[in-house]
Short mmCIF file of C-alpha atoms in Angstrom, two decimals:
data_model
loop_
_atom_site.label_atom_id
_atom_site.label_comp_id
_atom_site.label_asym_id
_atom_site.label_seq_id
_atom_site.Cartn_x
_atom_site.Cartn_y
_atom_site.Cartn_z
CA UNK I 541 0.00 0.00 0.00
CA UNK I 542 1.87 3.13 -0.93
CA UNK I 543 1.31 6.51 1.41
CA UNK I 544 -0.81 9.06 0.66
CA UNK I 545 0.85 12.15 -1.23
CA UNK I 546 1.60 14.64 1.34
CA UNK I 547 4.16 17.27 3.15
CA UNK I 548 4.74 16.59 6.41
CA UNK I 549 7.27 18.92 6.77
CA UNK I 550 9.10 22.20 5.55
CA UNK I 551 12.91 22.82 6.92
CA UNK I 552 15.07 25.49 6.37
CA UNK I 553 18.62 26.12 7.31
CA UNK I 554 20.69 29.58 7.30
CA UNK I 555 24.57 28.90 6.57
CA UNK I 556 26.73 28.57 9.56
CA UNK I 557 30.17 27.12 9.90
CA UNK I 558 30.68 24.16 11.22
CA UNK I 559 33.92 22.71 12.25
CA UNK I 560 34.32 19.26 9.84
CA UNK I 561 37.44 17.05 10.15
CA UNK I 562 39.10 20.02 11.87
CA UNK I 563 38.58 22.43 9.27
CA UNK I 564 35.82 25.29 9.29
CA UNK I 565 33.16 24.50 6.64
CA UNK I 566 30.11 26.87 5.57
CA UNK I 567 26.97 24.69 5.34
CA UNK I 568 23.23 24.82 5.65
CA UNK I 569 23.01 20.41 5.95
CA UNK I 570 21.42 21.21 9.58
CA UNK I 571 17.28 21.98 8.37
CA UNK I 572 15.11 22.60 11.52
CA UNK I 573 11.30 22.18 10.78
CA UNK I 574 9.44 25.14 10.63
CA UNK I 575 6.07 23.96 9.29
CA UNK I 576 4.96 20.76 10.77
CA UNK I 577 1.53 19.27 10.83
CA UNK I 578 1.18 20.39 14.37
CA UNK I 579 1.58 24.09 13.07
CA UNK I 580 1.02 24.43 9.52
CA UNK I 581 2.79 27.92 9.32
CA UNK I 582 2.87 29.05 5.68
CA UNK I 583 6.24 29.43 4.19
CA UNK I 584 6.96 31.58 0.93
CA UNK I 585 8.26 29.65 -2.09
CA UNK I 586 10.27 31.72 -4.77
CA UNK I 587 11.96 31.11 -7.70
CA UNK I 588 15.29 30.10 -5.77
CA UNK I 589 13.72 28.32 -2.94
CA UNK I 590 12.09 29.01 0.87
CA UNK I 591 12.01 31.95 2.86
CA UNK I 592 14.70 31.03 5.67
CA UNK I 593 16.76 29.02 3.53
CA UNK I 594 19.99 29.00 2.48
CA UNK I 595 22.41 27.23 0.51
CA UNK I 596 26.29 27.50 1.56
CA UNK I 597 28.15 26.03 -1.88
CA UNK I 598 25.81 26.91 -4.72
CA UNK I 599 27.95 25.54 -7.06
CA UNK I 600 25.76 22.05 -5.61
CA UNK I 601 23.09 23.10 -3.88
CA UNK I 602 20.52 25.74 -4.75
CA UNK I 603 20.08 28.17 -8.18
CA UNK I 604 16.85 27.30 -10.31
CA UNK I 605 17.13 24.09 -10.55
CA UNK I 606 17.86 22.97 -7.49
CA UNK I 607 16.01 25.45 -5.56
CA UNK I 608 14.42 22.95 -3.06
CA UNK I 609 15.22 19.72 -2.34
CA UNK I 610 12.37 16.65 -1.09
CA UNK I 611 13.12 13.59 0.74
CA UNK I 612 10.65 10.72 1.24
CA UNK I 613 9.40 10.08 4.99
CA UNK I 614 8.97 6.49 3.89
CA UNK I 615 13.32 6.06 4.04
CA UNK I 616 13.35 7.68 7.38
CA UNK I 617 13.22 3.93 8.65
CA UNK I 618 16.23 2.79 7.09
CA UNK I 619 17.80 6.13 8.40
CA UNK I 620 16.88 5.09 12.17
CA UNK I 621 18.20 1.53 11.65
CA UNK I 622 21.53 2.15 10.27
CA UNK I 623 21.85 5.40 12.93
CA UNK I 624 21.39 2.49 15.89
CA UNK I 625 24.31 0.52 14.01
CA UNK I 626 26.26 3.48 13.44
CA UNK I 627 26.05 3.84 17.22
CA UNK I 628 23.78 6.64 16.66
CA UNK I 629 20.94 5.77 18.33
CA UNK I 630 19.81 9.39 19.67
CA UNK I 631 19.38 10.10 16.12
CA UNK I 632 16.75 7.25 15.90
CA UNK I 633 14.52 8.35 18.57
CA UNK I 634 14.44 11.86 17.62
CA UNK I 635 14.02 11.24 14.21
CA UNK I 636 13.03 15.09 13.20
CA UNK I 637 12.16 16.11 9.43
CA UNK I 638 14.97 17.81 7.82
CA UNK I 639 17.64 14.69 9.37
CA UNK I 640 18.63 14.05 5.42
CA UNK I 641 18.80 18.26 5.11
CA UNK I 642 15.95 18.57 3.32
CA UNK I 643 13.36 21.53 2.69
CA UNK I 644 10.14 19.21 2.05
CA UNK I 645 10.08 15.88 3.73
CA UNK I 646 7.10 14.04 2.03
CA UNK I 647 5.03 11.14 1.28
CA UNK I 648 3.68 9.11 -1.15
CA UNK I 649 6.52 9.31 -3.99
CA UNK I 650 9.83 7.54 -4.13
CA UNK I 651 12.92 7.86 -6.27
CA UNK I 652 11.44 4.64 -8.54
CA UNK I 653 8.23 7.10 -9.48
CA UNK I 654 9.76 10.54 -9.90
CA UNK I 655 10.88 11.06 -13.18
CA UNK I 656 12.79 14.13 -13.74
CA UNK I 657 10.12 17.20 -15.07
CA UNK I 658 7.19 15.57 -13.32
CA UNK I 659 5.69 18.55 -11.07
CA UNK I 660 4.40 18.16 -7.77
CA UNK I 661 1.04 20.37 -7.83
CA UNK I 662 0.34 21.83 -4.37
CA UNK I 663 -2.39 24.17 -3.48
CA UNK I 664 -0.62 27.33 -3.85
CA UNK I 665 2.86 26.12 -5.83
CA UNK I 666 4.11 23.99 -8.01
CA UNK I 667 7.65 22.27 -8.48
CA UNK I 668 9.22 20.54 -11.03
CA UNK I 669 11.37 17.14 -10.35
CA UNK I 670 15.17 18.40 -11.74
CA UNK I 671 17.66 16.12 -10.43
CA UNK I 672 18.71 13.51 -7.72
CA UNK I 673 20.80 14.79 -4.22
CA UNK I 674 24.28 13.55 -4.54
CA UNK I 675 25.89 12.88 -0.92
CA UNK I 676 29.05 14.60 0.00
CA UNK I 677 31.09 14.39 2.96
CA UNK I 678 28.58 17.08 5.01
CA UNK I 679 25.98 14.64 4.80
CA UNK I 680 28.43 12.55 6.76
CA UNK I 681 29.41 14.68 9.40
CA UNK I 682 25.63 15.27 10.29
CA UNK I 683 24.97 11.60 10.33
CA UNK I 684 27.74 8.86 10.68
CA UNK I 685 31.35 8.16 8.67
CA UNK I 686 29.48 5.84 5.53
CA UNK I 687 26.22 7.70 5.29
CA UNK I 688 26.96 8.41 1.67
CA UNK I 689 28.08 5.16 0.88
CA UNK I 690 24.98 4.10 2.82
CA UNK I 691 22.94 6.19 -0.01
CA UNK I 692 24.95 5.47 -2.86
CA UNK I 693 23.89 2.03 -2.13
CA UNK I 694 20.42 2.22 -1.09
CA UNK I 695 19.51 5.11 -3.69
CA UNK I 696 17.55 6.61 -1.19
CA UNK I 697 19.08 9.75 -2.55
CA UNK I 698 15.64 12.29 -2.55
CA UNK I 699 15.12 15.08 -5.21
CA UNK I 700 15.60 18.23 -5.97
CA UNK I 701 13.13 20.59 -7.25
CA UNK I 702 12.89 23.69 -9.58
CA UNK I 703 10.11 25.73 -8.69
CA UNK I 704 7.65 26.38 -11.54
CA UNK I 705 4.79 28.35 -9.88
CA UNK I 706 5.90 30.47 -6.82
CA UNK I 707 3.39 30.88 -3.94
CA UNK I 708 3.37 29.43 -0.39
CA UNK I 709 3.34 26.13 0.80
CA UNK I 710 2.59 24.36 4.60
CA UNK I 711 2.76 21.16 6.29
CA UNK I 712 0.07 19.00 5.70
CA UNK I 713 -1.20 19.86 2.40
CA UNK I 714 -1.66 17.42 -0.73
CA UNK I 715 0.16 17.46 -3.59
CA UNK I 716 -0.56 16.55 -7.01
CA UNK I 717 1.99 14.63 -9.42
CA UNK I 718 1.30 16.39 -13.33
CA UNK I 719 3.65 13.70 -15.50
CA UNK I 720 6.32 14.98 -17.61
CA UNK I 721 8.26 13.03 -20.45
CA UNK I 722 8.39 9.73 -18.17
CA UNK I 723 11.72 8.71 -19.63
CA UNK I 724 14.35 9.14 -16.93
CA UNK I 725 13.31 8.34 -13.15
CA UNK I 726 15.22 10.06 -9.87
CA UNK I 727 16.86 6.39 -9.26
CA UNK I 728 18.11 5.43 -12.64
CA UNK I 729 19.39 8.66 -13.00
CA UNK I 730 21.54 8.57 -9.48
CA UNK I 731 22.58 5.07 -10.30
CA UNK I 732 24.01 5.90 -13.71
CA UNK I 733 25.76 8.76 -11.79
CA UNK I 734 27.08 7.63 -9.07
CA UNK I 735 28.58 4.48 -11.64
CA UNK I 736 30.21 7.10 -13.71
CA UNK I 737 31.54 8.70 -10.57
CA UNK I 738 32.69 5.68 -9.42
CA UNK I 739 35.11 5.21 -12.56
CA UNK I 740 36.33 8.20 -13.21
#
C-alpha cells in the first residue's frame, strides 16, 4: 500500500560554519522544521527556494534548478536503523524532518516514481522534479562516517526541485503529481551517476 501524497514537513537552514574534520566548513546540511503538521505555518516559495533558507556552496546546492530539495518520509526507517548501528541511536529516537537536510520531507513518492520534469502540484505552488541529491562528505558529518556510501547504495538519494509556480506552501497539504516526459526516473538517473563517478 503506498502513502498518501503529502508534506509533512518544511525545513530550512541559514549557513553557519561548522567545524568538519578540523577544518571550518560553511553549510546549511542542519534543516530545523518550521512547518509541521502540528503548526502548519505558511512558508513563501520563490523562484530560488524558501524563505529562511539557504544554501552555503551553490555551485551544488541551490540556483533554479535545485532550488528545493524533497526527501521521502517512507526512508526515514532505514535512516533510524543504520543510525542504531552506526552507534547513533539518539538520532533514531528523535528522528526530526529535515535529518537528510531537506526543505520538504514528504510522502507518497519515491525515487522509482519521480521522473525528472514531473511537477508536484500543491495548493498554492508547483515544483518541477530536476535532479537527484548527490551525498558529499557534510551529509556525513551530520549523520555517521558511511552515510553516503549508505545512499549510494540504497539510492535513497531524494530530489531536488525547480520551482515552476511560486506561492506558499505548509505542512500537511496534498500534492498533485502532473507527469512529464516519463523517460528518466530520480533512481536510474543517481545510479548511472554515481557508476560514472565511481570510474572516473
Amino acid at each position: 500500500m503506498t502513502s498518501p501524497r503529502q508534506l509533512l514537513s518544511v525545513n530550512v537552514a541559514q549557513a553557519r560554519h561548522l567545524t568538519i574534520d578540523g577544518r571550518q566548513i560553511l553549510t546549511a546540511i542542519d534543516k530545523q522544521p518550521v512547518s509541521t503538521l502540528e503548526t502548519p505555518t505558511r512558508i513563501a516559495v520563490a523562484a530560488l527556494g524558501l524563505a529562511g533558507d539557504e544554501q552555503a556552496d551553490p555551485t551544488v546546492h541551490g540556483g533554479p534548478s535545485k532550488a528545493v530539495y524533497a526527501y521521502p518520509h517512507e526512508h526515514y526507517a532505514f535512516w533510524q536503523t543504520v543510525l542504531a548501528q552506526a552507534g547513533k541511536a539518539g538520532w533514531g529516537d528523535a528522528a526530526k524532518h529535515g535529518l537528510l537536510g531537506e526543505n520538504l520531507t514528504i510522502t507518497g513518492l519515491l525515487e522509482t516514481d519521480a521522473y525528472i520534469g514531473d511537477v508536484l502540484r500543491f495548493p498554492d505552488c508547483a515544483l518541477a522534479v530536476s535532479e537527484p541529491r548527490q551525498p558529499c562528505y557534510k551529509l556525513e558529518d551530520k549523520l555517521f562516517r558511511q552515510a553516503s556510501k549508505m545512499m549510494v547504495q540504497s539510492a535513497f538519494c531524494g530530489f531536488y526541485l525547480a520551482v515552476r509556480q511560486g506561492g506558499t506552501i505548509a505542512a500537511g497539504e496534498a500534492y498533485e503529481i502532473e507527469p512529464g516526459p516519463r523517460e528518466v526516473s530520480i533512481r536510474d538517473l543517481f545510479r548511472d551517476r554515481m557508476s560514472r563517478r565511481k570510474n572516473v
